[in-house]
Coordinates of C-alpha atoms in Angstrom, one line a residue:
M1 CA -25.5 -36.3 2.9
D2 CA -28.0 -33.7 1.9
P3 CA -26.7 -30.7 1.5
Q4 CA -29.9 -28.6 3.2
L5 CA -29.9 -31.2 5.6
I6 CA -26.1 -29.8 6.5
S7 CA -27.2 -26.4 6.5
I8 CA -30.2 -27.6 9.1
H9 CA -28.4 -29.5 11.4
Y10 CA -25.2 -28.1 11.6
S11 CA -24.9 -24.5 13.8
D12 CA -22.5 -21.6 13.7
P13 CA -20.6 -22.9 16.9
L14 CA -20.1 -25.6 14.5
W15 CA -18.4 -23.2 11.9
I16 CA -16.1 -22.1 14.5
A17 CA -14.3 -26.2 16.0
I18 CA -14.3 -26.6 11.8
A19 CA -12.4 -23.5 11.7
F20 CA -10.4 -24.3 14.6
L21 CA -9.3 -27.5 12.8
C22 CA -8.0 -26.4 9.7
G23 CA -6.2 -22.9 11.0
F24 CA -4.1 -25.6 13.5
A25 CA -3.3 -27.5 10.0
I26 CA -2.8 -25.2 8.3
K27 CA -0.3 -23.3 11.1
T28 CA 1.4 -26.4 11.2
I29 CA 2.9 -26.2 7.6
G30 CA 3.9 -22.6 8.4
L31 CA 0.8 -20.5 7.2
P32 CA -0.9 -18.4 8.6
P33 CA -4.0 -18.9 10.3
M34 CA -6.4 -17.0 8.4
V35 CA -5.7 -18.9 5.1
G36 CA -7.4 -22.5 7.1
F37 CA -10.4 -19.9 8.4
L38 CA -10.5 -19.2 4.7
M39 CA -10.3 -22.7 3.5
A40 CA -13.0 -23.4 5.9
G41 CA -15.5 -21.3 4.4
F42 CA -15.1 -22.4 1.0
M43 CA -15.5 -26.1 2.3
L44 CA -18.2 -25.4 4.4
N45 CA -19.6 -23.4 1.3
A46 CA -19.5 -26.3 -0.7
L47 CA -21.0 -28.3 1.2
G48 CA -24.4 -25.6 1.4
A49 CA -23.5 -24.6 4.4
E50 CA -25.0 -20.8 5.5
G51 CA -23.7 -18.7 8.2
G52 CA -26.3 -17.6 9.9
E53 CA -26.4 -15.0 12.9
F54 CA -23.9 -15.9 15.2
L55 CA -21.3 -15.8 12.7
N56 CA -22.4 -12.4 10.9
A57 CA -22.7 -11.1 14.3
T58 CA -18.9 -12.1 15.4
A59 CA -17.8 -11.0 11.8
D60 CA -18.8 -7.5 12.7
L61 CA -18.2 -6.9 15.8
G62 CA -14.5 -8.6 15.1
I63 CA -14.4 -5.9 11.8
T64 CA -15.3 -3.0 14.5
L65 CA -13.0 -3.7 17.3
L66 CA -10.3 -3.9 14.4
L67 CA -10.9 -0.5 13.6
F68 CA -11.0 0.8 17.1
S69 CA -7.8 -0.8 17.4
I70 CA -6.1 0.8 14.3
G71 CA -7.4 4.1 16.3
L72 CA -5.5 3.5 19.2
K73 CA -2.5 3.6 16.9
L74 CA -3.1 6.6 14.5
K75 CA -3.0 9.6 14.7
L76 CA -4.5 12.8 12.0
Q77 CA -0.9 14.4 10.9
S78 CA 0.4 10.5 9.9
L79 CA -3.0 11.3 7.2
A80 CA -1.0 14.4 6.1
K81 CA 2.4 13.1 5.0
V82 CA 2.7 13.1 1.2
E83 CA 3.8 9.4 1.0
V84 CA 0.7 8.9 2.3
W85 CA -2.4 10.5 0.2
G86 CA -0.1 10.9 -2.5
V87 CA 0.7 7.7 -3.1
A88 CA -3.0 6.6 -1.9
T89 CA -5.2 8.4 -4.4
L90 CA -2.3 8.5 -7.7
H91 CA -2.5 4.5 -6.7
M92 CA -6.8 3.9 -6.2
T93 CA -7.1 6.7 -10.1
M94 CA -4.3 4.0 -11.6
T95 CA -5.9 0.8 -10.7
T96 CA -8.7 2.0 -11.3
L97 CA -8.2 2.7 -14.9
L98 CA -6.1 0.0 -16.0
I99 CA -8.1 -2.4 -14.7
A100 CA -11.3 -0.7 -16.3
T101 CA -9.3 -0.7 -19.4
M102 CA -9.0 -4.4 -19.6
V103 CA -11.9 -4.9 -18.3
S104 CA -13.4 -3.0 -21.6
L105 CA -11.1 -4.6 -23.7
L106 CA -12.7 -8.2 -22.6
S107 CA -16.2 -6.7 -23.1
Y108 CA -16.2 -6.5 -26.9
T109 CA -15.0 -10.7 -26.5
S110 CA -17.4 -13.7 -25.6
L111 CA -16.3 -14.4 -22.6
P112 CA -18.8 -14.9 -19.6
L113 CA -19.9 -12.2 -17.6
L114 CA -17.2 -9.8 -18.9
S115 CA -19.4 -10.0 -22.7
G116 CA -21.1 -6.7 -23.5
L117 CA -20.1 -4.8 -19.9
S118 CA -20.6 -0.6 -20.1
M119 CA -17.4 1.5 -19.6
E120 CA -19.0 3.0 -16.4
T121 CA -19.1 -0.6 -15.2
A122 CA -15.9 -1.5 -15.8
L123 CA -15.0 1.4 -14.0
L124 CA -16.8 0.4 -11.2
I125 CA -14.8 -3.2 -11.1
G126 CA -11.7 -1.0 -11.7
F127 CA -12.9 0.9 -8.5
A128 CA -13.2 -2.1 -6.5
M129 CA -10.4 -3.5 -7.3
S130 CA -7.9 -0.6 -6.1
F131 CA -8.1 -1.0 -2.7
S132 CA -6.2 -3.2 -0.1
S133 CA -8.0 -5.0 2.5
T134 CA -7.6 -3.0 6.1
V135 CA -8.9 -6.2 7.9
F136 CA -6.4 -8.7 6.5
A137 CA -2.9 -6.2 6.4
V138 CA -3.6 -4.8 10.6
K139 CA -3.9 -9.1 10.8
V140 CA -0.6 -9.6 9.7
L141 CA 1.0 -6.2 11.0
D142 CA 0.0 -6.9 14.2
E143 CA 1.2 -10.6 14.4
L144 CA 4.8 -9.5 13.1
G145 CA 4.9 -6.9 16.1
A146 CA 5.3 -4.6 12.7
T147 CA 2.1 -2.1 13.1
S148 CA 4.3 0.6 14.7
A149 CA 6.9 0.0 12.4
R150 CA 7.3 2.5 9.5
H151 CA 6.4 0.3 6.7
G152 CA 4.0 -1.1 9.0
K153 CA 2.3 2.9 10.0
I154 CA 2.3 4.5 6.0
A155 CA 0.6 0.9 5.4
I156 CA -2.4 1.7 7.7
S157 CA -2.4 5.3 6.7
V158 CA -2.8 4.3 2.9
L159 CA -5.4 2.2 4.3
V160 CA -7.6 4.7 5.9
V161 CA -7.1 6.9 3.0
Q162 CA -8.6 4.3 1.1
D163 CA -11.3 3.3 3.7
I164 CA -12.2 7.4 3.7
A165 CA -12.6 7.1 -0.2
A166 CA -14.8 4.2 -0.2
V167 CA -17.2 5.8 2.7
V168 CA -17.5 9.0 -0.1
F169 CA -17.8 6.4 -3.0
L170 CA -20.9 4.5 -1.1
A171 CA -22.5 7.7 0.3
I172 CA -23.3 9.0 -3.2
S173 CA -23.5 5.6 -5.3
I174 CA -26.4 4.5 -2.5
G175 CA -28.2 8.3 -2.5
K176 CA -27.3 8.1 1.2
L177 CA -26.4 11.3 2.2
P178 CA -25.2 12.1 5.9
S179 CA -27.9 13.5 8.0
L180 CA -27.3 17.4 9.4
W181 CA -26.8 15.4 12.8
A182 CA -24.1 14.5 11.4
L183 CA -22.1 18.1 12.5
A184 CA -22.5 17.1 16.0
L185 CA -19.8 14.5 15.8
I186 CA -17.5 17.3 16.2
A187 CA -18.8 17.6 20.0
L188 CA -16.8 14.3 20.0
I189 CA -13.2 16.2 19.8
P190 CA -13.8 18.2 23.5
L191 CA -15.1 15.0 25.1
R192 CA -11.9 12.9 24.3
F193 CA -11.2 14.8 27.6
L194 CA -13.8 12.9 29.6
L195 CA -12.6 9.7 27.6
H196 CA -9.0 10.4 29.0
K197 CA -10.5 11.1 32.3
I198 CA -12.5 7.3 32.5
L199 CA -10.3 5.4 31.0
D200 CA -7.4 6.7 33.9
K201 CA -10.1 5.1 36.2
V202 CA -11.2 1.9 35.0
G203 CA -7.7 0.3 36.0
H204 CA -6.0 -2.7 34.0
G205 CA -8.9 -5.7 34.7
E206 CA -11.9 -6.3 33.2
L207 CA -13.2 -2.9 33.2
L208 CA -10.6 -1.9 30.7
I209 CA -11.6 -4.4 28.4
L210 CA -15.6 -3.5 28.7
F211 CA -15.0 0.3 28.3
G212 CA -13.1 -0.4 25.0
I213 CA -15.8 -2.4 23.8
T214 CA -18.2 -0.2 25.0
L215 CA -16.6 2.7 23.0
A216 CA -16.2 0.8 20.4
L217 CA -19.7 -0.5 19.5
V218 CA -20.9 3.0 20.7
G219 CA -18.9 4.9 18.3
A220 CA -20.5 2.6 15.0
D221 CA -24.2 3.2 16.3
I222 CA -23.8 6.8 16.6
F223 CA -22.2 7.1 13.1
E224 CA -24.3 4.7 11.8
L225 CA -27.1 6.5 13.3
V226 CA -26.3 10.3 11.2
G227 CA -25.5 8.3 7.8
I228 CA -21.8 7.2 8.1
K229 CA -20.4 3.9 8.2
G230 CA -20.1 2.3 11.5
D231 CA -16.2 1.1 11.1
V232 CA -15.9 4.9 10.6
G233 CA -16.9 5.4 13.7
A234 CA -14.9 2.9 15.5
L235 CA -12.2 4.2 14.1
I236 CA -12.7 7.8 14.5
L237 CA -13.5 7.0 18.9
G238 CA -10.4 5.0 18.9
M239 CA -8.5 7.7 17.5
L240 CA -10.0 10.2 20.6
L241 CA -8.1 8.1 22.9
A242 CA -4.6 7.8 20.5
N243 CA -2.4 9.9 23.1
H244 CA -3.2 8.3 26.1
S245 CA -0.6 6.9 28.1
K246 CA -2.9 3.3 28.0
T247 CA -3.5 2.8 25.0
N248 CA -1.0 0.4 24.6
E249 CA -2.5 -1.8 27.0
L250 CA -6.2 -0.8 25.7
A251 CA -4.7 -2.0 23.0
K252 CA -3.1 -5.5 23.9
A253 CA -6.4 -6.3 26.8
L254 CA -8.4 -6.1 23.1
L255 CA -6.0 -8.4 21.2
G256 CA -7.6 -11.7 22.1
F257 CA -11.1 -10.6 21.2
K258 CA -10.9 -8.6 18.0
E259 CA -8.7 -12.0 17.1
L260 CA -11.4 -14.2 18.0
F261 CA -14.4 -12.5 16.5
L262 CA -12.3 -11.8 13.1
V263 CA -12.1 -15.8 13.1
G264 CA -16.0 -14.9 11.8
F265 CA -14.9 -12.2 9.4
F266 CA -12.9 -14.8 7.8
L267 CA -15.1 -17.7 7.1
S268 CA -18.0 -15.7 6.3
V269 CA -16.3 -14.9 3.3
G270 CA -15.2 -17.9 2.6
M271 CA -19.1 -18.6 2.3
A272 CA -20.3 -15.2 0.7
A273 CA -21.0 -17.0 -2.9
I274 CA -20.5 -20.2 -4.8
P275 CA -18.5 -19.8 -7.0
G276 CA -18.5 -22.0 -10.7
L277 CA -15.6 -22.2 -13.3
N278 CA -16.1 -18.8 -14.6
E279 CA -16.3 -17.0 -11.6
V280 CA -12.8 -18.9 -11.0
L281 CA -11.1 -18.1 -14.2
I282 CA -12.1 -14.1 -14.2
A283 CA -11.2 -14.4 -10.6
L284 CA -7.6 -15.7 -11.5
L285 CA -7.5 -13.0 -14.0
F286 CA -7.5 -10.1 -11.6
I287 CA -5.1 -12.3 -9.1
L288 CA -2.4 -12.0 -11.9
F289 CA -2.9 -8.5 -12.4
L290 CA -1.7 -8.4 -8.4
P291 CA 1.8 -8.0 -9.1
I292 CA 1.1 -4.6 -11.0
K293 CA -0.5 -3.7 -8.1
V294 CA 2.1 -4.3 -6.4
A295 CA 4.8 -2.6 -8.7
M296 CA 2.2 0.5 -8.4
Y297 CA 2.5 1.0 -4.9
F298 CA 6.8 0.3 -4.9
G299 CA 6.9 2.5 -7.4
L300 CA 4.9 5.1 -6.0
F301 CA 6.6 5.0 -2.8
N302 CA 9.9 5.3 -3.9
L303 CA 9.0 8.4 -6.4
F304 CA 8.2 10.0 -2.3
Y305 CA 11.4 9.0 -1.4
L306 CA 11.6 6.4 0.6
R307 CA 14.1 3.6 1.3
T308 CA 13.5 0.9 -1.5
S309 CA 13.3 -1.9 1.8
T310 CA 10.7 0.4 3.4
S311 CA 8.9 0.9 0.0
W312 CA 9.2 -2.9 -0.2
R313 CA 7.8 -3.9 2.8
T314 CA 4.7 -1.3 2.6
S315 CA 4.1 -2.7 -0.6
L316 CA 3.8 -6.2 0.7
N317 CA 1.6 -5.3 3.2
L318 CA -1.1 -3.8 0.8
A319 CA -0.3 -6.9 -1.9
N320 CA -4.0 -7.9 -2.2
Y321 CA -7.7 -7.0 -3.1
S322 CA -9.7 -5.7 -0.4
E323 CA -13.5 -6.8 1.0
F324 CA -14.3 -3.3 -0.2
G325 CA -14.9 -5.1 -3.3
L326 CA -17.3 -8.0 -1.8
I327 CA -19.3 -4.3 -0.2
V328 CA -19.3 -3.2 -4.2
G329 CA -20.6 -6.1 -5.8
A330 CA -23.9 -7.0 -3.6
L331 CA -24.5 -3.0 -4.7
A332 CA -24.1 -3.4 -8.1
A333 CA -25.7 -6.9 -7.9
A334 CA -29.1 -5.1 -6.0
A335 CA -29.2 -1.7 -8.8
G336 CA -29.0 -4.3 -11.1
W337 CA -25.6 -2.6 -12.0
L338 CA -24.0 -6.4 -12.1
P339 CA -25.2 -9.6 -12.4
K340 CA -25.6 -11.5 -9.2
E341 CA -22.4 -14.2 -9.9
W342 CA -19.8 -11.2 -9.4
L343 CA -20.6 -11.4 -6.1
A344 CA -18.7 -14.5 -5.9
V345 CA -15.6 -13.3 -8.3
F346 CA -14.8 -10.5 -5.6
A347 CA -14.9 -13.0 -2.5
V348 CA -12.7 -15.5 -4.6
V349 CA -11.1 -12.6 -5.5
M350 CA -10.2 -11.6 -2.5
S351 CA -9.8 -15.3 -0.7
I352 CA -7.1 -16.2 -3.4
S353 CA -5.0 -12.1 -2.5
F354 CA -5.3 -13.2 1.0
I355 CA -3.7 -17.0 0.4
V356 CA -1.0 -16.0 -1.8
S357 CA 0.3 -12.7 0.1
A358 CA 0.1 -14.0 3.2
P359 CA 3.3 -16.5 3.1
L360 CA 4.3 -14.2 0.5
I361 CA 5.2 -11.4 3.3
N362 CA 7.3 -14.3 5.1
V363 CA 9.6 -14.6 3.0
R364 CA 9.6 -10.9 1.9
D365 CA 12.8 -10.0 3.7
H366 CA 14.8 -12.9 1.9
L367 CA 13.7 -11.4 -1.0
Y368 CA 14.1 -8.2 -0.9
Q369 CA 18.0 -9.5 0.1
V370 CA 17.9 -11.8 -3.5
W371 CA 17.3 -8.8 -5.5
Q372 CA 18.0 -6.1 -3.4
S373 CA 21.2 -4.7 -6.0
K374 CA 18.0 -4.2 -8.7
L375 CA 15.4 -2.9 -6.6
K376 CA 18.0 -0.2 -5.1
K377 CA 18.2 1.5 -8.8
F378 CA 14.7 2.9 -7.9
E379 CA 15.9 4.2 -4.7
R380 CA 16.0 7.8 -5.1
A381 CA 18.8 9.7 -3.1
K382 CA 16.2 12.2 -1.2
R383 CA 16.3 10.8 2.3
L384 CA 12.8 11.6 4.7
S385 CA 13.3 12.4 8.0
G386 CA 14.2 8.9 10.4
E387 CA 15.8 7.1 7.1
E388 CA 19.1 8.8 6.7
N389 CA 22.5 7.4 7.6
L390 CA 23.4 7.2 11.0
D391 CA 27.3 7.3 12.4
L392 CA 26.9 4.2 15.7
A393 CA 30.8 2.5 14.7
H394 CA 31.5 3.3 18.6
I395 CA 28.3 0.9 19.2
K396 CA 29.6 -2.1 21.3
V397 CA 25.9 -2.9 23.2
V398 CA 22.5 -2.2 21.3
V399 CA 19.3 -3.3 22.9
F400 CA 16.1 -3.6 20.3
G401 CA 13.2 -2.3 21.5
M402 CA 13.1 0.1 24.3
G403 CA 10.1 -0.9 26.6
R404 CA 10.3 -2.0 30.4
M405 CA 12.4 -4.7 29.9
G406 CA 14.5 -2.9 27.3
T407 CA 14.5 -0.2 29.4
A408 CA 15.6 -2.0 32.4
A409 CA 18.5 -3.9 30.1
Y410 CA 19.9 -0.6 29.0
N411 CA 20.1 0.6 32.3
A412 CA 21.9 -2.0 33.2
M413 CA 24.5 -2.4 30.7
E414 CA 25.0 1.2 30.5
V415 CA 27.4 0.4 34.0
D416 CA 29.7 -1.0 31.7
Y417 CA 29.6 0.0 28.8
S418 CA 28.8 3.6 29.5
G419 CA 29.6 5.8 25.9
H420 CA 29.1 2.3 24.0
L421 CA 25.1 1.6 24.0
V422 CA 22.3 2.4 21.6
G423 CA 18.5 1.6 22.1
V424 CA 16.5 1.1 19.0
E425 CA 12.6 1.6 19.6
I426 CA 10.7 1.7 16.6
E427 CA 7.7 4.3 18.5
H428 CA 8.8 8.0 17.7
E429 CA 7.1 9.2 20.7
K430 CA 8.8 6.5 23.0
A431 CA 12.2 7.4 21.8
E432 CA 11.7 10.9 21.9
R433 CA 10.5 9.9 25.8
H434 CA 13.9 8.1 26.4
I435 CA 16.4 11.0 24.4
A436 CA 14.6 13.5 27.1
A437 CA 15.5 11.3 29.8
G438 CA 19.2 11.0 29.0
R439 CA 19.4 7.6 26.7
N440 CA 20.6 7.3 24.1
V441 CA 18.7 6.2 21.6
I442 CA 17.2 6.1 17.8
C443 CA 13.7 5.9 16.3
D444 CA 14.1 2.8 14.0
D445 CA 13.0 -0.7 12.9
S446 CA 15.5 -3.6 13.7
T447 CA 13.5 -6.2 11.5
N448 CA 14.1 -3.3 8.3
P449 CA 17.4 -4.9 6.2
D450 CA 18.1 -1.0 5.5
F451 CA 18.6 0.1 9.4
W452 CA 22.0 -2.0 8.9
A453 CA 22.9 -0.2 5.7
R454 CA 21.6 3.3 7.3
V455 CA 24.3 2.1 10.1
P456 CA 27.6 0.5 7.8
N457 CA 30.1 0.2 10.8
L458 CA 28.4 -1.3 13.3
I459 CA 28.3 -4.5 13.3
D460 CA 31.9 -4.6 12.9
G461 CA 32.6 -3.9 17.0
L462 CA 29.1 -5.2 18.8
E463 CA 30.0 -7.4 21.1
W464 CA 25.8 -7.8 22.4
V465 CA 22.6 -7.6 21.1
L466 CA 19.7 -7.5 23.2
L467 CA 15.7 -8.4 22.2
T468 CA 13.3 -7.0 23.9
L469 CA 11.0 -6.9 20.9
P470 CA 6.8 -6.7 21.5
T471 CA 6.3 -9.9 20.0
H472 CA 8.3 -13.4 19.7
Q473 CA 7.8 -12.9 15.7
A474 CA 9.7 -9.9 15.7
N475 CA 12.1 -11.0 18.0
V476 CA 12.9 -13.8 15.6
N477 CA 13.1 -11.9 12.2
A478 CA 15.5 -9.0 14.1
A479 CA 17.6 -12.5 15.1
L480 CA 16.9 -13.9 11.3
Q481 CA 18.4 -10.5 10.2
L482 CA 21.4 -10.1 12.2
K483 CA 22.7 -13.7 10.9
E484 CA 22.0 -12.7 7.2
M485 CA 24.0 -9.1 8.0
G486 CA 27.1 -11.4 9.6
Y487 CA 26.9 -10.6 12.9
S488 CA 28.5 -13.0 15.3
G489 CA 28.5 -11.7 18.5
R490 CA 26.1 -12.2 21.0
I491 CA 22.5 -12.4 21.3
A492 CA 20.1 -12.2 24.7
A493 CA 16.8 -12.2 24.0
T494 CA 13.0 -11.9 26.1
T495 CA 10.7 -14.7 25.9
K496 CA 7.5 -15.1 27.4
Y497 CA 7.6 -19.2 27.0
H498 CA 9.5 -22.1 26.8
D499 CA 9.1 -22.8 23.3
E500 CA 9.8 -19.6 22.2
E501 CA 13.0 -19.6 24.0
D502 CA 13.8 -22.8 22.1
A503 CA 12.8 -21.2 18.6
L504 CA 15.4 -18.3 19.8
K505 CA 17.9 -20.8 20.7
S506 CA 18.0 -22.5 17.3
I507 CA 18.7 -19.6 15.5
G508 CA 21.4 -18.6 17.7
A509 CA 20.3 -16.6 20.9
E510 CA 23.0 -17.7 23.3
F511 CA 20.1 -16.3 26.5
T512 CA 17.3 -15.9 26.9
F513 CA 15.2 -14.7 29.6
N514 CA 11.4 -16.0 30.2
I515 CA 10.0 -12.8 31.7
Y516 CA 7.2 -14.5 33.4
T517 CA 10.0 -17.3 35.2
E518 CA 12.5 -14.8 35.6
A519 CA 10.3 -12.4 37.6
G520 CA 8.5 -15.4 39.6
L521 CA 12.1 -16.1 40.3
G522 CA 12.7 -12.6 41.2
F523 CA 10.2 -12.2 43.7
A524 CA 10.8 -15.2 45.4
N525 CA 14.7 -14.6 46.2
E526 CA 14.0 -10.5 47.2
L527 CA 11.1 -12.1 49.4
H528 CA 13.4 -15.3 50.8
Q529 CA 15.9 -12.6 51.2
L530 CA 13.5 -10.0 53.0
L531 CA 12.4 -13.2 55.6
G532 CA 15.9 -14.0 56.5
Q533 CA 16.8 -10.1 57.9
K534 CA 13.4 -10.2 60.1
D535 CA 14.4 -13.7 61.3
K536 CA 18.2 -11.9 62.0

């Protein structure tokens, strides 16, 4: 069929349907659906299809909601930590210089697209390749339930520092500095109190969702009007709500919309440009550099005193190339600094890095266990707060995840195990609230292999582990980690669906508690008892 006819007769909704089929096919072989979305984009690209306004609007809205969601969980003090801004700035500088040197050396060859490039252009390419993808990393962390884990928070903070650098670069490169009206954005700081009041009043249904989407879009538009990238506005408006008690509820309410709209982003990446053989070969050259990029992350995180496992996990969160490369490519091509074929190079580099990185994250803990003795040699003796060793030899019951279900489980077990019970909560603020309430709670990540290194005597006397983590995958990861460490006691876990119960039981969970089914049964039993008392 003529590619032009395909482009004319097929519409954006059909692209979404094709994305679903590819995503479903990829999921069945154990890879993240986003890999299928990228492949769908490449396939449609090869057929000559082009995304229209609907797809572009979907992609933009997905990124805006993603940045807003990041802001909801981000606090300014996290960016001020030296292990964040120090690693981000050093890594960008080192990567830029190394890739620029490589490109500059290749410019003396006769290789297409590389021959004759100036040092300034080589530095531009190096800078574009120094970034990691915010969209990809946060998407993966969301799926793993690890956005509040130490490695997740550090990765997101590093990405935010990189995004700030990108905004500054774009402003300088296109000669478009923010207008004087940008100073008026300071008024957003006192406005946060009004936003908090509104959030208190919107309830828990469709108004909550609409409030979040409205705030994200309005924030993006306001920042665009004063000459600042709109995504930064969505991020900052989210940060204004970061300390509110309904932040987590709002983030969960927006999750489905964000996931749906991001399909448009991954499709549009695959459809960005049609690569030829030369573009693919150059892209593979940058992919070969990716392990060096990850190794530099790992070395720098260790340099700033992170434990080896935290450095390892954080580095693999960032083991990809950014969509920023596409922006730089379009900018450089429009200005005549690079041939337009480089846009295809950046698109292929980013896409392949996603495809490589997605399954790698799923096996990173297994790889860590295999290479632990070698990786530990890079660890420094000093410990950051929150990564020191703990004495839990007297503990018999551990509750992982101190949300509502975890707190209820903790309170129930405390009757029989008082003094021998500990809760493990990944969010620092929530852990502090439990400690203030008199509960024995520590802030840590149960899926982190080094958690067990910090508590060397815990498994010996441990009788019960209760898994009430926020996502099914987090529960699965924790259960697998327990088995990996040789735990032979009892495991109980909360679930939402029957297939999740089967998955957890297959890896050693003795008891599962379906929160939807059991809540309904509990309500029915209480109602039955109440009616029985009235009949008497």
